[in-house]
Coordinates of C-alpha atoms (C1' of nucleotides) in Angstrom, one line a residue:
Chain A
M274 CA 71.3 54.4 67.5
N275 CA 67.6 54.0 68.1
L276 CA 65.7 55.5 71.0
Q277 CA 65.9 52.5 73.2
E278 CA 69.6 52.1 72.8
G279 CA 70.0 55.9 73.4
Q280 CA 67.9 55.8 76.6
Q281 CA 70.0 52.8 77.8
K282 CA 73.2 54.6 77.1
F283 CA 72.0 57.7 78.8
I284 CA 71.0 55.9 81.9
E285 CA 74.3 54.0 82.0
T286 CA 76.4 57.1 81.4
W287 CA 74.6 59.1 84.1
G288 CA 75.0 56.2 86.5
T289 CA 78.7 55.9 85.9
L290 CA 79.2 59.7 86.2
G291 CA 77.4 59.6 89.5
S292 CA 79.5 56.8 90.9
N293 CA 82.7 58.7 89.9
W294 CA 81.4 61.6 92.0
G295 CA 80.5 59.7 95.1
I296 CA 76.8 59.2 94.2
N297 CA 75.2 55.7 94.3
R298 CA 75.0 54.4 90.8
T299 CA 71.4 53.3 91.1
M300 CA 70.3 56.6 92.5
A301 CA 71.8 58.3 89.4
Q302 CA 70.2 55.8 87.1
I303 CA 66.8 56.4 88.6
H304 CA 67.4 60.1 88.1
A305 CA 68.4 59.6 84.5
L306 CA 65.3 57.4 83.9
L307 CA 63.0 60.1 85.3
L308 CA 64.8 62.8 83.4
I309 CA 64.0 61.2 80.1
S310 CA 60.4 60.2 81.0
P311 CA 57.8 62.5 79.7
E312 CA 55.4 61.2 82.4
A313 CA 55.8 60.6 86.1
K314 CA 56.5 56.9 87.0
T315 CA 55.5 54.6 89.8
A316 CA 57.9 52.6 91.9
D317 CA 56.8 49.5 90.0
E318 CA 57.7 51.1 86.7
I319 CA 61.1 52.1 87.9
M320 CA 61.8 48.6 89.3
E321 CA 60.9 47.1 86.0
A322 CA 62.8 49.6 83.8
L323 CA 66.0 49.2 85.8
H324 CA 65.6 45.6 87.1
I325 CA 66.0 46.6 90.7
S326 CA 64.2 45.6 93.9
R327 CA 61.4 47.5 95.6
G328 CA 63.5 48.3 98.6
N329 CA 66.3 49.7 96.5
T330 CA 63.9 51.8 94.5
N331 CA 62.3 53.2 97.5
M332 CA 65.6 54.1 99.2
N333 CA 67.0 55.9 96.2
V334 CA 63.8 57.7 95.2
R335 CA 63.7 59.1 98.7
A336 CA 67.3 60.1 98.5
L337 CA 66.6 61.9 95.2
M338 CA 63.7 63.7 96.9
D339 CA 66.1 64.7 99.7
W340 CA 68.4 66.2 97.1
G341 CA 65.5 68.2 95.7
L342 CA 65.9 66.6 92.2
V343 CA 62.7 64.4 92.2
F344 CA 59.2 65.0 93.4
K345 CA 56.2 63.0 94.2
T346 CA 52.7 63.4 92.8
L347 CA 49.4 61.7 93.2
K348 CA 47.0 61.0 90.4
T349 CA 43.3 61.5 91.3
G350 CA 41.6 58.2 91.9
E351 CA 44.9 56.2 92.3
R352 CA 46.6 55.2 95.4
K353 CA 50.1 54.8 93.9
E354 CA 52.7 57.5 94.2
Y355 CA 54.2 58.9 91.0
F356 CA 57.7 60.3 90.7
Y357 CA 59.0 62.9 88.3
A358 CA 62.3 64.8 88.0
E359 CA 63.1 68.4 87.6
K360 CA 63.9 68.6 83.8
D361 CA 65.6 71.9 83.5
M362 CA 69.2 70.9 83.7
W363 CA 70.4 74.3 84.7
K364 CA 68.2 74.1 87.7
V365 CA 69.4 70.6 88.4
A366 CA 73.0 71.8 88.3
M367 CA 72.2 74.6 90.7
Q368 CA 70.4 72.3 93.1
V369 CA 73.3 69.9 93.2
I370 CA 75.7 72.7 93.9
K371 CA 73.4 74.0 96.6
E372 CA 73.1 70.7 98.3
R373 CA 76.8 69.7 98.1
R374 CA 77.7 73.2 99.4
R375 CA 75.4 72.7 102.4
R376 CA 76.3 69.1 103.1
E377 CA 80.1 69.3 102.6
L378 CA 81.6 72.7 102.2
E379 CA 80.0 74.2 105.2
P380 CA 80.9 71.4 107.6
L381 CA 84.4 71.5 106.2
L382 CA 84.7 75.2 107.0
G383 CA 83.8 74.3 110.6
T384 CA 86.5 71.6 110.7
M385 CA 89.1 74.1 109.4
S386 CA 88.2 76.6 111.9
S387 CA 88.8 74.1 114.7
L388 CA 92.1 73.1 113.2
K389 CA 93.2 76.7 113.0
A390 CA 93.3 76.6 116.8
V391 CA 96.2 74.2 116.9
Q392 CA 99.3 76.0 118.2
D393 CA 102.8 74.5 117.7
E394 CA 106.1 76.0 116.9
S395 CA 107.9 73.0 115.5
A396 CA 108.6 72.8 111.7
E397 CA 105.7 70.3 111.5
G398 CA 103.5 72.7 113.4
K399 CA 104.3 75.6 111.2
Q400 CA 103.6 73.6 108.0
F401 CA 100.4 72.4 109.5
A402 CA 99.2 75.9 110.4
S403 CA 100.2 77.1 107.0
T404 CA 98.4 74.4 105.1
V405 CA 95.3 74.7 107.2
Q406 CA 95.2 78.5 106.7
D407 CA 95.7 78.3 103.0
L408 CA 93.1 75.6 102.6
D409 CA 90.7 77.4 104.7
Q410 CA 91.0 80.5 102.5
V411 CA 90.5 78.5 99.3
I412 CA 87.5 76.8 100.7
A413 CA 86.0 80.0 101.9
K414 CA 86.6 81.5 98.5
A415 CA 84.9 78.6 96.8
D416 CA 82.0 78.8 99.2
N417 CA 81.5 82.5 98.5
T418 CA 81.8 82.1 94.8
L419 CA 79.2 79.4 94.8
E420 CA 76.9 81.4 97.0
L421 CA 77.1 84.3 94.6
L422 CA 76.4 81.9 91.7
L423 CA 73.3 80.6 93.4
K424 CA 72.1 84.0 94.4
A425 CA 72.6 85.3 90.9
D426 CA 70.6 82.4 89.6
E427 CA 67.8 82.9 92.1
N428 CA 67.6 86.5 91.2
W429 CA 67.5 85.6 87.5
F430 CA 64.6 83.3 88.3
I431 CA 62.7 85.8 90.4
N432 CA 63.3 88.5 87.8
N433 CA 61.9 86.3 85.1
F434 CA 59.0 85.4 87.3
L435 CA 58.2 89.0 88.0
K436 CA 58.4 89.9 84.3
L437 CA 55.8 87.2 83.6
L438 CA 53.5 88.7 86.3
K439 CA 53.9 92.2 84.9
R440 CA 52.9 91.3 81.4
Chain B
M58 CA 93.8 70.1 120.4
N59 CA 97.5 69.4 120.1
L60 CA 99.5 69.1 116.9
Q61 CA 99.2 65.3 116.6
E62 CA 95.5 65.3 117.1
G63 CA 95.1 68.1 114.6
Q64 CA 97.2 66.2 112.0
Q65 CA 95.1 63.1 112.6
K66 CA 91.9 65.0 112.2
F67 CA 93.2 66.7 109.1
I68 CA 94.1 63.4 107.4
E69 CA 90.8 61.8 108.4
T70 CA 88.8 64.8 107.2
W71 CA 90.6 65.0 103.9
G72 CA 90.1 61.2 103.5
T73 CA 86.4 61.4 104.1
L74 CA 86.0 64.4 101.8
G75 CA 87.8 62.4 99.1
S76 CA 85.6 59.4 99.4
N77 CA 82.5 61.6 99.2
W78 CA 83.8 62.8 95.8
G79 CA 84.7 59.4 94.4
I80 CA 88.3 59.5 95.4
N81 CA 89.9 56.6 97.2
R82 CA 90.1 57.4 100.9
T83 CA 93.7 56.2 101.2
M84 CA 94.8 58.3 98.2
A85 CA 93.3 61.4 99.8
Q86 CA 94.9 60.5 103.2
I87 CA 98.4 60.2 101.6
H88 CA 97.8 63.5 100.0
A89 CA 96.8 65.0 103.3
L90 CA 99.9 63.6 105.0
L91 CA 102.2 65.0 102.4
L92 CA 100.4 68.4 102.4
I93 CA 101.2 68.8 106.1
S94 CA 104.7 67.4 105.9
P95 CA 107.4 70.0 105.7
E96 CA 109.8 67.5 104.2
A97 CA 109.4 64.9 101.4
K98 CA 108.6 61.4 102.7
T99 CA 109.6 57.9 101.6
A100 CA 107.2 55.1 100.9
D101 CA 108.2 53.5 104.2
E102 CA 107.4 56.7 106.2
I103 CA 104.0 56.9 104.5
M104 CA 103.3 53.2 105.3
E105 CA 104.2 53.7 108.9
A106 CA 102.3 57.0 109.3
L107 CA 99.0 55.6 107.9
H108 CA 99.4 51.9 108.7
I109 CA 99.0 50.8 105.2
S110 CA 100.8 48.2 103.0
R111 CA 103.6 48.8 100.6
G112 CA 101.5 47.9 97.6
N113 CA 98.7 50.2 98.6
T114 CA 101.2 53.0 99.2
N115 CA 102.8 52.6 95.9
M116 CA 99.5 52.4 94.0
N117 CA 98.1 55.5 95.6
V118 CA 101.3 57.6 95.4
R119 CA 101.5 56.9 91.7
A120 CA 97.9 57.9 91.3
L121 CA 98.6 61.1 93.1
M122 CA 101.5 61.7 90.7
D123 CA 99.1 61.0 87.8
W124 CA 96.9 63.7 89.1
G125 CA 99.8 66.1 89.3
L126 CA 99.4 66.7 93.0
V127 CA 102.5 64.8 94.2
F128 CA 106.0 64.7 92.9
K129 CA 109.0 62.5 93.4
T130 CA 112.5 63.7 94.3
L131 CA 115.8 61.9 94.9
K132 CA 118.2 62.9 97.6
T133 CA 121.9 62.7 96.6
G134 CA 123.5 59.6 98.0
E135 CA 120.3 57.9 98.7
R136 CA 118.5 55.3 96.6
K137 CA 115.0 55.8 98.1
E138 CA 112.5 57.9 96.4
Y139 CA 111.0 60.9 98.3
F140 CA 107.5 62.2 97.7
Y141 CA 106.2 65.7 98.3
A142 CA 102.9 67.5 97.6
E143 CA 102.2 70.8 95.9
K144 CA 101.4 72.9 98.9
D145 CA 99.7 75.9 97.3
M146 CA 96.1 75.0 97.8
W147 CA 94.9 77.3 95.0
K148 CA 97.1 75.4 92.6
V149 CA 95.9 72.1 94.0
A150 CA 92.3 73.2 93.4
M151 CA 93.1 74.3 89.8
Q152 CA 94.9 71.0 89.2
V153 CA 92.0 69.0 90.4
I154 CA 89.6 71.0 88.2
K155 CA 91.9 70.6 85.2
E156 CA 92.1 66.8 85.7
R157 CA 88.5 66.2 86.3
R158 CA 87.6 68.3 83.4
R159 CA 89.9 66.3 81.1
R160 CA 88.9 62.9 82.5
E161 CA 85.2 63.4 82.8
L162 CA 83.6 66.4 81.3
E163 CA 85.2 66.0 77.9
P164 CA 84.3 62.3 77.5
L165 CA 80.8 63.3 78.6
L166 CA 80.5 65.9 75.8
G167 CA 81.4 63.1 73.4
T168 CA 78.7 60.9 74.7
M169 CA 76.1 63.7 74.5
S170 CA 77.0 64.4 71.0
S171 CA 76.4 60.7 70.1
L172 CA 73.1 60.8 71.9
K173 CA 72.0 63.9 70.0
A174 CA 71.9 61.8 66.9
V175 CA 69.0 59.7 68.2
Q176 CA 65.9 60.6 66.1
D177 CA 62.4 59.6 67.4
E178 CA 59.1 61.4 67.1
S179 CA 57.3 59.7 70.0
A180 CA 56.6 61.5 73.2
E181 CA 59.5 59.6 74.8
G182 CA 61.7 60.4 71.9
K183 CA 60.9 64.1 72.2
Q184 CA 61.6 64.2 75.9
F185 CA 64.8 62.3 75.3
A186 CA 66.0 64.7 72.7
S187 CA 65.1 67.7 74.8
T188 CA 66.8 66.4 77.9
V189 CA 70.0 65.5 76.0
Q190 CA 70.1 68.8 74.3
D191 CA 69.6 70.8 77.5
L192 CA 72.1 68.7 79.3
D193 CA 74.6 69.1 76.5
Q194 CA 74.3 72.8 76.7
V195 CA 74.8 72.9 80.5
I196 CA 77.8 70.7 80.3
A197 CA 79.3 72.7 77.5
K198 CA 78.7 75.9 79.5
A199 CA 80.4 74.4 82.5
D200 CA 83.3 73.2 80.4
N201 CA 83.8 76.7 78.9
T202 CA 83.6 78.3 82.3
L203 CA 86.2 76.0 83.8
E204 CA 88.4 76.5 80.8
L205 CA 88.2 80.3 81.3
L206 CA 89.0 79.9 85.0
L207 CA 92.0 77.7 84.3
K208 CA 93.3 80.1 81.6
A209 CA 92.8 83.1 83.8
D210 CA 94.8 81.3 86.5
E211 CA 97.6 80.3 84.2
N212 CA 97.9 83.8 82.9
W213 CA 98.0 85.1 86.5
F214 CA 100.8 82.7 87.1
I215 CA 102.7 83.5 84.0
N216 CA 102.2 87.2 84.7
N217 CA 103.6 86.9 88.1
F218 CA 106.5 84.8 86.8
L219 CA 107.3 87.5 84.2
K220 CA 107.2 90.2 86.9
L221 CA 109.7 88.2 88.9
L222 CA 112.0 88.0 85.8
K223 CA 111.7 91.7 85.1
R224 CA 112.7 92.9 88.6
Chain C
dT180 C1' 127.7 39.2 87.0
dT181 C1' 126.0 39.1 91.3
dG182 C1' 123.5 40.7 95.1
dA183 C1' 121.4 44.1 97.9
dA184 C1' 118.0 47.8 98.1
dG185 C1' 114.1 49.5 96.4
dT186 C1' 109.9 49.5 93.4
dT187 C1' 106.0 47.5 91.0
dT188 C1' 102.5 44.2 89.9
dC189 C1' 98.6 41.5 90.7
dA190 C1' 96.0 37.4 92.4
dA191 C1' 93.6 36.5 96.4
dG192 C1' 91.5 38.1 100.6
dA193 C1' 89.2 41.8 103.3
dA194 C1' 86.3 45.6 103.9
dA195 C1' 82.9 48.7 102.5
dA196 C1' 78.9 49.8 100.0
dA197 C1' 74.8 48.6 97.8
dA198 C1' 70.8 45.5 96.9
dT199 C1' 67.4 42.2 98.1
dG200 C1' 63.1 40.6 99.9
dA201 C1' 60.1 39.7 103.4
dA202 C1' 58.0 41.5 107.4
dA203 C1' 56.3 45.6 109.5
dA204 C1' 54.1 49.8 109.1
dT205 C1' 51.0 53.0 106.9
dA206 C1' 47.1 54.7 104.5
dA207 C1' 42.8 54.4 102.1
dG208 C1' 38.4 52.4 101.1
dT209 C1' 34.2 49.7 102.8
Chain D
dA71 C1' 37.1 47.8 112.7
dC72 C1' 38.7 45.3 109.0
dT73 C1' 40.7 44.4 104.5
dT74 C1' 43.6 45.4 101.0
dA75 C1' 47.0 48.3 98.5
dT76 C1' 51.1 50.5 99.0
dT77 C1' 55.3 52.1 101.2
dT78 C1' 59.1 51.6 104.4
dT79 C1' 62.5 49.3 107.1
dC80 C1' 66.3 46.5 107.9
dA81 C1' 68.9 42.0 108.6
dT82 C1' 71.0 39.3 105.4
dT83 C1' 73.3 38.6 101.0
dT84 C1' 75.6 40.2 97.0
dT85 C1' 78.6 43.1 94.5
dT86 C1' 82.0 46.3 94.2
dT87 C1' 86.0 48.4 95.7
dC88 C1' 90.2 48.5 98.2
dT89 C1' 94.1 46.3 100.5
dT90 C1' 97.5 43.0 101.2
dG91 C1' 101.8 40.6 100.6
dA92 C1' 104.8 38.0 98.2
dA93 C1' 107.0 37.4 93.8
dA94 C1' 108.8 39.7 89.9
dC95 C1' 111.2 43.4 88.3
dT96 C1' 114.5 47.3 88.3
dT97 C1' 118.5 49.8 89.6
dC98 C1' 122.8 50.5 91.3
dA99 C1' 127.3 49.4 93.1
dA100 C1' 131.0 46.3 93.9

DNA sequence: TTGAAGTTTCAAGAAAAAATGAAAATAAGT
DNA sequence: ACTTATTTTCATTTTTTCTTGAAACTTCAA
């Protein structure tokens, strides 16, 4: 497999993975493209590389920036915006966990808490209460575990950073 | 909120959550329905509760069985099949992790390994190799961690089971 | 063997999600 | 203020995914 085929396969694989996990295929493909680009790319370069429209490119690049996975940079003397991805895959994983936790787990805990208020003594009511309670606990546990993971990672980062300063 | 509203909200929430994570909304809703049902339900009951067709019901119930989240049971003297869900949400979580690991992480490791074979000394080639290598490591790490988690959980289960036998 | 009850399949239709592209908005230089 | 380069928006179109429903299939009992 040569480089070009490899790049193609990488972009395709990342796109498929994304769509299996509820992430727009194109968004994941743009991410993949930027992950393997040594240099930041313009919207035009992305459009050309992936054969997608300007509007699509713009929407998905912005979504990637919202996720904290892609950043914008300006080159002196040029008006175009350049985009590049965070390349450290560990940081990427942590960022995705952080965002999904914020966007989904936390709202879910809110919903569970409102469902815990339902009072009903029928068999259905009892099963409902029990399922909600159990689920709430599992979600809370997952939430705490992920928070710990993220904090540990931040500390690790800060610690390394401090070490660098102290040299 | 009364029981019926709560049930409705639960089913809807679980469905939305599913679709955010790449799982068919209806499949998630059937799962939710069975999670809060004290008794196993027939295809007809599911159809009626969720206003969906027989074909749709059948497809998604089978998918849930493939995921190991729902089981079939027969009542003596009846020809209809009854379906019920695993209710222990911790087990549900472990089962989902197990299946997604098997269906996605493992194939992904295969792809990464084939991409690691790409050799190219250009700047693009170097960035490609570096990204693939880094990603491969992160995925392998996640895979191992999840395997540990699942094994720990199985042991916990086996241990509890043995304790019960020894009483 | 036949028929009734129940389940499964799958082509076609419907719904949902994503992409396009042109117009509007913004920003930067003169 | 005006012109031009660039980005953003969004109504419309396209693509993808999901659902339907009827026919085929299976199972069981008489």
